[in-house]
Amino acid sequence: MSEQPLLEQLIEALQCQPGIGPRSAQRIAYQLLERDRDRGLKLARVIAQAMNDIGQCGSCRTFTEAELCRICASHSRDGSILCVVESPMDVASIDQAADYRGKYFVLMGHLSPIDGITPETLGLHILEQRLQRGEVSELIVATGTTMEGEATAHYLKEIAARADVRATRIAYGVPMGGELEYVDGSTLSHAISSRREY
Amino acid sequence: MSEQPLLEQLIEALQCQPGIGPRSAQRIAYQLLERDRDRGLKLARVIAQAMNDIGQCGSCRTFTEAELCRICASHSRDGSILCVVESPMDVASIDQAADYRGKYFVLMGHLSPIDGITPETLGLHILEQRLQRGEVSELIVATGTTMEGEATAHYLKEIAARADVRATRIAYGVPMGGELEYVDGSTLSHAISSRREY
């Protein structure tokens, strides 16, 4: 093993995460050592197991250690509505917040030819075959609003059209519960141009 | 194993730390799974190794996997000056910030009879024997300013007096680089009553 003291190795390893700087890592390390060694050991076990065993759902591509994720395996979810998101975290966000009872398809990224991320990398050929089979009646596009997200949304719209599947897109605009003065210009401009009858 | 999906177990286990709530834990879990599985495995290994192997220094009681910590084992540190702190984290803080070349003694807590933390729990009988042996010429008291920290400081002063060792205390007062208006009343009051010739 390395000559570096174990405590330093621990503090360094804990820093690998977003939002955990040197000070927090130090605090976590001491906390685990002083009070929570059993918890630390459990954390180590769960991390290792998750890294080794979690793969992707055979149907929607999200993270799961099973063949199918819970949502895809559920009989109470409506398989004719498919919401396409960029990451497994988006599935969790939508499922926690919204009253959505359809299923998902997770791209695990967005189109970015410059980084070698093609439609095939995102499983879009598999999605297209699925749309062609006619089991999906509505494809909800819920990609991000970055340039790559927009390009991906456009591509999704096209494969839906080819398969004669209705494509919809989640609403983008002013967030709920906020004052207009705190909303950035491009969101406001989008909100104005996408205004609806009231 | 549990019926709970591994991903949920991972997010839950990650939340055990101060400053890591459900959202951060989720973000860390997805980040590790999406991009950093090797790092995750390394993190798991280091945590487990640290929890199992890190014990206490035979001389100063701080955390180390060796018999003596680096500072106690070092020949370039002055063993005649001993700085007494409450936790291993204080050693790291002082050593990173101050130009201190003496050694440390780590209490791993402070006197709190109500919680069953007696002088023996803190190793104060060992410290007293060491002071009695005459190898220490100055005992720097650097406990916290809580009531328990003060009681501990007082106890330290007494054992130093019994062993005829000079006891000093780090300065408490207005933090450097700040405006007086942001300093709390009890700190200000202490700073006034502890004023020095200028």
GROMACS .gro file of C-alpha atoms in nm:
model
  396
    1MET     CA    1   0.000   0.000   0.000
    2SER     CA    2   0.091   0.366  -0.028
    3GLU     CA    3   0.316   0.546   0.220
    4GLN     CA    4   0.052   0.816   0.268
    5PRO     CA    5  -0.119   0.790   0.607
    6LEU     CA    6  -0.458   0.617   0.582
    7LEU     CA    7  -0.634   0.918   0.730
    8GLU     CA    8  -0.501   1.140   0.449
    9GLN     CA    9  -0.601   0.881   0.192
   10LEU     CA   10  -0.951   0.875   0.340
   11ILE     CA   11  -0.985   1.254   0.335
   12GLU     CA   12  -0.860   1.262  -0.023
   13ALA     CA   13  -1.094   0.986  -0.138
   14LEU     CA   14  -1.395   1.154   0.023
   15GLN     CA   15  -1.324   1.471  -0.173
   16CYS     CA   16  -1.401   1.311  -0.506
   17GLN     CA   17  -1.763   1.427  -0.490
   18PRO     CA   18  -1.926   1.750  -0.602
   19GLY     CA   19  -1.989   1.972  -0.303
   20ILE     CA   20  -1.737   1.796  -0.076
   21GLY     CA   21  -1.428   2.010  -0.036
   22PRO     CA   22  -1.121   1.947   0.182
   23ARG     CA   23  -1.287   2.083   0.497
   24SER     CA   24  -1.606   1.877   0.465
   25ALA     CA   25  -1.404   1.568   0.377
   26GLN     CA   26  -1.196   1.620   0.690
   27ARG     CA   27  -1.508   1.661   0.902
   28ILE     CA   28  -1.669   1.349   0.754
   29ALA     CA   29  -1.354   1.142   0.805
   30TYR     CA   30  -1.318   1.242   1.171
   31GLN     CA   31  -1.690   1.198   1.232
   32LEU     CA   32  -1.680   0.843   1.094
   33LEU     CA   33  -1.366   0.756   1.290
   34GLU     CA   34  -1.478   0.911   1.618
   35ARG     CA   35  -1.838   0.803   1.629
   36ASP     CA   36  -1.955   0.597   1.336
   37ARG     CA   37  -1.713   0.320   1.245
   38ASP     CA   38  -1.992   0.069   1.190
   39ARG     CA   39  -2.172   0.315   0.970
   40GLY     CA   40  -1.850   0.378   0.781
   41LEU     CA   41  -1.804   0.006   0.721
   42LYS     CA   42  -2.163  -0.022   0.604
   43LEU     CA   43  -2.115   0.276   0.372
   44ALA     CA   44  -1.804   0.110   0.225
   45ARG     CA   45  -1.994  -0.216   0.170
   46VAL     CA   46  -2.292  -0.048   0.004
   47ILE     CA   47  -2.073   0.166  -0.224
   48ALA     CA   48  -1.870  -0.135  -0.337
   49GLN     CA   49  -2.181  -0.344  -0.396
   50ALA     CA   50  -2.351  -0.064  -0.588
   51MET     CA   51  -2.047   0.000  -0.808
   52ASN     CA   52  -2.016  -0.370  -0.887
   53ASP     CA   53  -2.377  -0.477  -0.920
   54ILE     CA   54  -2.575  -0.184  -1.057
   55GLY     CA   55  -2.623  -0.211  -1.431
   56GLN     CA   56  -2.887  -0.074  -1.665
   57CYS     CA   57  -3.252  -0.166  -1.705
   58GLY     CA   58  -3.303  -0.378  -2.015
   59SER     CA   59  -3.602  -0.172  -2.113
   60CYS     CA   60  -3.549   0.193  -2.015
   61ARG     CA   61  -3.171   0.198  -1.957
   62THR     CA   62  -3.191   0.350  -1.607
   63PHE     CA   63  -2.973   0.223  -1.324
   64THR     CA   64  -3.081  -0.098  -1.155
   65GLU     CA   65  -2.923  -0.418  -1.030
   66ALA     CA   66  -3.222  -0.615  -1.165
   67GLU     CA   67  -3.298  -0.705  -1.525
   68LEU     CA   68  -3.582  -0.455  -1.531
   69CYS     CA   69  -3.611  -0.147  -1.309
   70ARG     CA   70  -3.903  -0.113  -1.071
   71ILE     CA   71  -4.095   0.119  -1.301
   72CYS     CA   72  -4.053  -0.095  -1.611
   73ALA     CA   73  -4.146  -0.407  -1.416
   74SER     CA   74  -4.455  -0.244  -1.264
   75HIS     CA   75  -4.795  -0.344  -1.396
   76SER     CA   76  -4.956  -0.026  -1.268
   77ARG     CA   77  -4.759   0.201  -1.499
   78ASP     CA   78  -4.890   0.290  -1.841
   79GLY     CA   79  -4.646   0.162  -2.103
   80SER     CA   80  -4.812   0.352  -2.385
   81ILE     CA   81  -4.674   0.682  -2.257
   82LEU     CA   82  -4.297   0.716  -2.262
   83CYS     CA   83  -4.109   1.010  -2.110
   84VAL     CA   84  -3.756   1.052  -2.249
   85VAL     CA   85  -3.503   1.202  -2.010
   86GLU     CA   86  -3.130   1.251  -2.016
   87SER     CA   87  -3.030   1.088  -1.688
   88PRO     CA   88  -3.153   0.843  -1.423
   89MET     CA   89  -3.163   1.134  -1.180
   90ASP     CA   90  -3.431   1.298  -1.397
   91VAL     CA   91  -3.646   0.986  -1.356
   92ALA     CA   92  -3.619   1.020  -0.978
   93SER     CA   93  -3.696   1.393  -0.993
   94ILE     CA   94  -4.004   1.356  -1.211
   95ASP     CA   95  -4.132   1.053  -1.023
   96GLN     CA   96  -4.096   1.225  -0.687
   97ALA     CA   97  -4.257   1.548  -0.798
   98ALA     CA   98  -4.509   1.477  -1.068
   99ASP     CA   99  -4.819   1.267  -1.085
  100TYR     CA  100  -4.682   1.079  -1.385
  101ARG     CA  101  -4.795   0.720  -1.432
  102GLY     CA  102  -4.630   0.640  -1.765
  103LYS     CA  103  -4.288   0.485  -1.820
  104TYR     CA  104  -3.946   0.630  -1.902
  105PHE     CA  105  -3.664   0.600  -2.146
  106VAL     CA  106  -3.326   0.718  -2.021
  107LEU     CA  107  -3.074   0.839  -2.278
  108MET     CA  108  -2.780   0.850  -2.034
  109GLY     CA  109  -2.661   1.170  -2.196
  110HIS     CA  110  -2.749   1.392  -2.488
  111LEU     CA  111  -2.640   1.406  -2.850
  112SER     CA  112  -2.292   1.551  -2.878
  113PRO     CA  113  -2.113   1.435  -3.193
  114ILE     CA  114  -1.801   1.628  -3.089
  115ASP     CA  115  -1.771   1.399  -2.784
  116GLY     CA  116  -1.857   1.092  -2.991
  117ILE     CA  117  -2.208   1.068  -2.847
  118THR     CA  118  -2.421   0.955  -3.139
  119PRO     CA  119  -2.785   0.842  -3.154
  120GLU     CA  120  -2.660   0.484  -3.111
  121THR     CA  121  -2.472   0.572  -2.791
  122LEU     CA  122  -2.801   0.701  -2.652
  123GLY     CA  123  -2.993   0.390  -2.760
  124LEU     CA  124  -3.209   0.594  -2.996
  125HIS     CA  125  -3.215   0.311  -3.254
  126ILE     CA  126  -3.367   0.086  -2.987
  127LEU     CA  127  -3.618   0.355  -2.899
  128GLU     CA  128  -3.708   0.397  -3.266
  129GLN     CA  129  -3.769   0.021  -3.307
  130ARG     CA  130  -3.993   0.035  -3.003
  131LEU     CA  131  -4.191   0.326  -3.144
  132GLN     CA  132  -4.219   0.143  -3.477
  133ARG     CA  133  -4.371  -0.159  -3.299
  134GLY     CA  134  -4.669   0.062  -3.212
  135GLU     CA  135  -4.679   0.002  -2.835
  136VAL     CA  136  -4.622   0.369  -2.756
  137SER     CA  137  -4.891   0.630  -2.823
  138GLU     CA  138  -4.721   0.938  -2.677
  139LEU     CA  139  -4.355   1.028  -2.648
  140ILE     CA  140  -4.291   1.303  -2.391
  141VAL     CA  141  -3.964   1.482  -2.461
  142ALA     CA  142  -3.808   1.600  -2.135
  143THR     CA  143  -3.447   1.671  -2.230
  144GLY     CA  144  -3.259   1.970  -2.092
  145THR     CA  145  -3.258   2.316  -2.245
  146THR     CA  146  -2.891   2.319  -2.330
  147MET     CA  147  -2.792   2.325  -2.696
  148GLU     CA  148  -2.729   1.950  -2.687
  149GLY     CA  149  -3.060   1.892  -2.511
  150GLU     CA  150  -3.239   2.086  -2.782
  151ALA     CA  151  -3.064   1.892  -3.059
  152THR     CA  152  -3.160   1.568  -2.887
  153ALA     CA  153  -3.521   1.687  -2.852
  154HIS     CA  154  -3.529   1.762  -3.222
  155TYR     CA  155  -3.399   1.416  -3.308
  156LEU     CA  156  -3.660   1.256  -3.082
  157LYS     CA  157  -3.935   1.455  -3.254
  158GLU     CA  158  -3.816   1.320  -3.588
  159ILE     CA  159  -3.811   0.953  -3.492
  160ALA     CA  160  -4.156   0.994  -3.334
  161ALA     CA  161  -4.284   1.145  -3.659
  162ARG     CA  162  -4.132   0.860  -3.865
  163ALA     CA  163  -4.310   0.607  -3.642
  164ASP     CA  164  -4.628   0.812  -3.647
  165VAL     CA  165  -4.621   0.857  -3.268
  166ARG     CA  166  -4.750   1.175  -3.106
  167ALA     CA  167  -4.459   1.371  -2.957
  168THR     CA  168  -4.510   1.624  -2.677
  169ARG     CA  169  -4.266   1.833  -2.485
  170ILE     CA  170  -4.273   1.933  -2.119
  171ALA     CA  171  -4.346   2.301  -2.060
  172TYR     CA  172  -4.053   2.537  -2.021
  173GLY     CA  173  -4.110   2.881  -1.871
  174VAL     CA  174  -4.118   3.077  -1.550
  175PRO     CA  175  -4.079   2.846  -1.246
  176MET     CA  176  -4.377   2.824  -1.013
  177GLY     CA  177  -4.380   3.021  -0.690
  178GLY     CA  178  -4.122   3.278  -0.794
  179GLU     CA  179  -4.119   3.648  -0.863
  180LEU     CA  180  -4.066   3.747  -1.225
  181GLU     CA  181  -3.778   3.975  -1.128
  182TYR     CA  182  -3.563   3.674  -1.037
  183VAL     CA  183  -3.619   3.492  -1.367
  184ASP     CA  184  -3.343   3.517  -1.626
  185GLY     CA  185  -3.399   3.687  -1.958
  186SER     CA  186  -3.395   3.385  -2.186
  187THR     CA  187  -3.653   3.205  -1.971
  188LEU     CA  188  -3.876   3.513  -1.970
  189SER     CA  189  -3.841   3.555  -2.343
  190HIS     CA  190  -3.934   3.188  -2.394
  191ALA     CA  191  -4.229   3.226  -2.154
  192ILE     CA  192  -4.360   3.524  -2.352
  193SER     CA  193  -4.326   3.361  -2.692
  194SER     CA  194  -4.485   3.037  -2.564
  195ARG     CA  195  -4.783   3.215  -2.407
  196ARG     CA  196  -5.119   3.037  -2.415
  197GLU     CA  197  -5.487   3.136  -2.414
  198TYR     CA  198  -5.606   3.216  -2.063
  199MET     CA  199  -2.979  -0.889   0.149
  200SER     CA  200  -3.253  -0.631   0.182
  201GLU     CA  201  -3.536  -0.597  -0.066
  202GLN     CA  202  -3.464  -0.225  -0.103
  203PRO     CA  203  -3.305  -0.143  -0.440
  204LEU     CA  204  -2.927  -0.103  -0.415
  205LEU     CA  205  -2.945   0.252  -0.550
  206GLU     CA  206  -3.175   0.355  -0.265
  207GLN     CA  207  -2.949   0.182  -0.015
  208LEU     CA  208  -2.654   0.374  -0.158
  209ILE     CA  209  -2.833   0.711  -0.139
  210GLU     CA  210  -2.939   0.636   0.217
  211ALA     CA  211  -2.591   0.528   0.327
  212LEU     CA  212  -2.434   0.839   0.175
  213GLN     CA  213  -2.665   1.060   0.380
  214CYS     CA  214  -2.511   0.959   0.708
  215GLN     CA  215  -2.272   1.251   0.699
  216PRO     CA  216  -2.309   1.607   0.827
  217GLY     CA  217  -2.383   1.839   0.537
  218ILE     CA  218  -2.498   1.562   0.302
  219GLY     CA  219  -2.876   1.571   0.265
  220PRO     CA  220  -3.099   1.359   0.040
  221ARG     CA  221  -3.036   1.574  -0.271
  222SER     CA  222  -2.658   1.576  -0.239
  223ALA     CA  223  -2.657   1.205  -0.163
  224GLN     CA  224  -2.859   1.144  -0.478
  225ARG     CA  225  -2.623   1.357  -0.684
  226ILE     CA  226  -2.317   1.181  -0.544
  227ALA     CA  227  -2.467   0.836  -0.607
  228TYR     CA  228  -2.552   0.912  -0.970
  229GLN     CA  229  -2.218   1.082  -1.026
  230LEU     CA  230  -2.032   0.775  -0.899
  231LEU     CA  231  -2.246   0.537  -1.104
  232GLU     CA  232  -2.239   0.740  -1.423
  233ARG     CA  233  -1.879   0.846  -1.434
  234ASP     CA  234  -1.667   0.728  -1.147
  235ARG     CA  235  -1.718   0.360  -1.068
  236ASP     CA  236  -1.347   0.301  -1.019
  237ARG     CA  237  -1.330   0.598  -0.789
  238GLY     CA  238  -1.633   0.467  -0.602
  239LEU     CA  239  -1.467   0.130  -0.555
  240LYS     CA  240  -1.151   0.299  -0.435
  241LEU     CA  241  -1.352   0.512  -0.195
  242ALA     CA  242  -1.521   0.200  -0.056
  243ARG     CA  243  -1.181   0.031  -0.012
  244VAL     CA  244  -1.024   0.328   0.163
  245ILE     CA  245  -1.322   0.380   0.396
  246ALA     CA  246  -1.325   0.013   0.498
  247GLN     CA  247  -0.949   0.007   0.550
  248ALA     CA  248  -0.958   0.328   0.753
  249MET     CA  249  -1.245   0.207   0.974
  250ASN     CA  250  -1.066  -0.121   1.040
  251ASP     CA  251  -0.704  -0.013   1.070
  252ILE     CA  252  -0.696   0.335   1.218
  253GLY     CA  253  -0.634   0.329   1.590
  254GLN     CA  254  -0.480   0.579   1.829
  255CYS     CA  255  -0.123   0.700   1.863
  256GLY     CA  256   0.046   0.540   2.163
  257SER     CA  257   0.186   0.874   2.270
  258CYS     CA  258  -0.061   1.153   2.187
  259ARG     CA  259  -0.381   0.953   2.131
  260THR     CA  260  -0.456   1.102   1.787
  261PHE     CA  261  -0.579   0.884   1.499
  262THR     CA  262  -0.316   0.680   1.320
  263GLU     CA  263  -0.274   0.330   1.184
  264ALA     CA  264   0.085   0.326   1.308
  265GLU     CA  265   0.208   0.281   1.664
  266LEU     CA  266   0.308   0.645   1.679
  267CYS     CA  267   0.157   0.923   1.466
  268ARG     CA  268   0.380   1.120   1.231
  269ILE     CA  269   0.417   1.412   1.468
  270CYS     CA  270   0.507   1.199   1.770
  271ALA     CA  271   0.749   0.995   1.561
  272SER     CA  272   0.916   1.304   1.415
  273HIS     CA  273   1.260   1.405   1.543
  274SER     CA  274   1.218   1.761   1.423
  275ARG     CA  275   0.934   1.838   1.663
  276ASP     CA  276   1.005   1.974   2.009
  277GLY     CA  277   0.877   1.724   2.265
  278SER     CA  278   0.920   1.967   2.554
  279ILE     CA  279   0.620   2.173   2.441
  280LEU     CA  280   0.286   1.993   2.450
  281CYS     CA  281  -0.035   2.140   2.311
  282VAL     CA  282  -0.349   1.978   2.454
  283VAL     CA  283  -0.651   1.973   2.220
  284GLU     CA  284  -0.991   1.808   2.231
  285SER     CA  285  -0.992   1.627   1.896
  286PRO     CA  286  -0.763   1.498   1.621
  287MET     CA  287  -0.918   1.756   1.391
  288ASP     CA  288  -0.779   2.032   1.611
  289VAL     CA  289  -0.430   1.889   1.558
  290ALA     CA  290  -0.480   1.914   1.183
  291SER     CA  291  -0.619   2.268   1.210
  292ILE     CA  292  -0.335   2.400   1.425
  293ASP     CA  293  -0.068   2.220   1.226
  294GLN     CA  294  -0.200   2.354   0.895
  295ALA     CA  295  -0.239   2.710   1.019
  296ALA     CA  296   0.017   2.781   1.284
  297ASP     CA  297   0.391   2.774   1.292
  298TYR     CA  298   0.388   2.533   1.583
  299ARG     CA  299   0.681   2.293   1.618
  300GLY     CA  300   0.594   2.126   1.949
  301LYS     CA  301   0.393   1.809   1.999
  302TYR     CA  302   0.030   1.742   2.089
  303PHE     CA  303  -0.184   1.554   2.334
  304VAL     CA  304  -0.534   1.470   2.215
  305LEU     CA  305  -0.805   1.428   2.477
  306MET     CA  306  -1.065   1.282   2.236
  307GLY     CA  307  -1.334   1.481   2.411
  308HIS     CA  308  -1.371   1.705   2.712
  309LEU     CA  309  -1.463   1.648   3.075
  310SER     CA  310  -1.832   1.578   3.108
  311PRO     CA  311  -1.910   1.373   3.421
  312ILE     CA  312  -2.277   1.366   3.325
  313ASP     CA  313  -2.186   1.166   3.011
  314GLY     CA  314  -1.942   0.952   3.204
  315ILE     CA  315  -1.638   1.128   3.059
  316THR     CA  316  -1.390   1.141   3.346
  317PRO     CA  317  -1.024   1.246   3.354
  318GLU     CA  318  -0.935   0.879   3.299
  319THR     CA  319  -1.148   0.860   2.982
  320LEU     CA  320  -0.947   1.151   2.846
  321GLY     CA  321  -0.615   0.993   2.939
  322LEU     CA  322  -0.538   1.274   3.182
  323HIS     CA  323  -0.374   1.034   3.428
  324ILE     CA  324  -0.130   0.935   3.152
  325LEU     CA  325  -0.067   1.301   3.074
  326GLU     CA  326  -0.005   1.374   3.441
  327GLN     CA  327   0.250   1.092   3.467
  328ARG     CA  328   0.423   1.234   3.161
  329LEU     CA  329   0.435   1.583   3.313
  330GLN     CA  330   0.567   1.433   3.639
  331ARG     CA  331   0.853   1.269   3.448
  332GLY     CA  332   0.981   1.619   3.367
  333GLU     CA  333   1.013   1.588   2.990
  334VAL     CA  334   0.762   1.867   2.926
  335SER     CA  335   0.846   2.230   3.002
  336GLU     CA  336   0.532   2.400   2.868
  337LEU     CA  337   0.175   2.276   2.848
  338ILE     CA  338  -0.034   2.478   2.602
  339VAL     CA  339  -0.404   2.446   2.681
  340ALA     CA  340  -0.609   2.469   2.360
  341THR     CA  341  -0.947   2.329   2.459
  342GLY     CA  342  -1.271   2.479   2.334
  343THR     CA  343  -1.456   2.766   2.499
  344THR     CA  344  -1.763   2.564   2.589
  345MET     CA  345  -1.837   2.505   2.954
  346GLU     CA  346  -1.688   2.156   2.930
  347GLY     CA  347  -1.383   2.293   2.749
  348GLU     CA  348  -1.333   2.546   3.029
  349ALA     CA  349  -1.365   2.280   3.297
  350THR     CA  350  -1.113   2.066   3.112
  351ALA     CA  351  -0.877   2.364   3.082
  352HIS     CA  352  -0.901   2.420   3.454
  353TYR     CA  353  -0.821   2.055   3.527
  354LEU     CA  354  -0.520   2.074   3.293
  355LYS     CA  355  -0.392   2.384   3.471
  356GLU     CA  356  -0.409   2.196   3.800
  357ILE     CA  357  -0.218   1.889   3.690
  358ALA     CA  358   0.046   2.117   3.532
  359ALA     CA  359   0.077   2.304   3.862
  360ARG     CA  360   0.112   1.976   4.055
  361ALA     CA  361   0.392   1.867   3.821
  362ASP     CA  362   0.549   2.213   3.833
  363VAL     CA  363   0.511   2.258   3.457
  364ARG     CA  364   0.437   2.599   3.308
  365ALA     CA  365   0.083   2.609   3.167
  366THR     CA  366  -0.018   2.857   2.898
  367ARG     CA  367  -0.344   2.906   2.716
  368ILE     CA  368  -0.401   3.004   2.354
  369ALA     CA  369  -0.544   3.353   2.306
  370TYR     CA  370  -0.920   3.390   2.279
  371GLY     CA  371  -1.065   3.713   2.141
  372VAL     CA  372  -1.170   3.893   1.826
  373PRO     CA  373  -1.086   3.685   1.514
  374MET     CA  374  -0.831   3.836   1.276
  375GLY     CA  375  -0.946   4.014   0.963
  376GLY     CA  376  -1.297   4.083   1.081
  377GLU     CA  377  -1.500   4.390   1.163
  378LEU     CA  378  -1.588   4.436   1.528
  379GLU     CA  379  -1.955   4.471   1.442
  380TYR     CA  380  -1.973   4.102   1.340
  381VAL     CA  381  -1.819   3.973   1.663
  382ASP     CA  382  -2.058   3.835   1.924
  383GLY     CA  383  -2.092   3.999   2.261
  384SER     CA  384  -1.928   3.736   2.478
  385THR     CA  385  -1.618   3.731   2.253
  386LEU     CA  386  -1.598   4.111   2.264
  387SER     CA  387  -1.640   4.116   2.638
  388HIS     CA  388  -1.362   3.857   2.674
  389ALA     CA  389  -1.144   4.057   2.434
  390ILE     CA  390  -1.186   4.373   2.642
  391SER     CA  391  -1.120   4.208   2.976
  392SER     CA  392  -0.815   4.025   2.836
  393ARG     CA  393  -0.664   4.341   2.683
  394ARG     CA  394  -0.284   4.373   2.683
  395GLU     CA  395  -0.029   4.657   2.683
  396TYR     CA  396   0.018   4.800   2.335
   0.00000   0.00000   0.00000
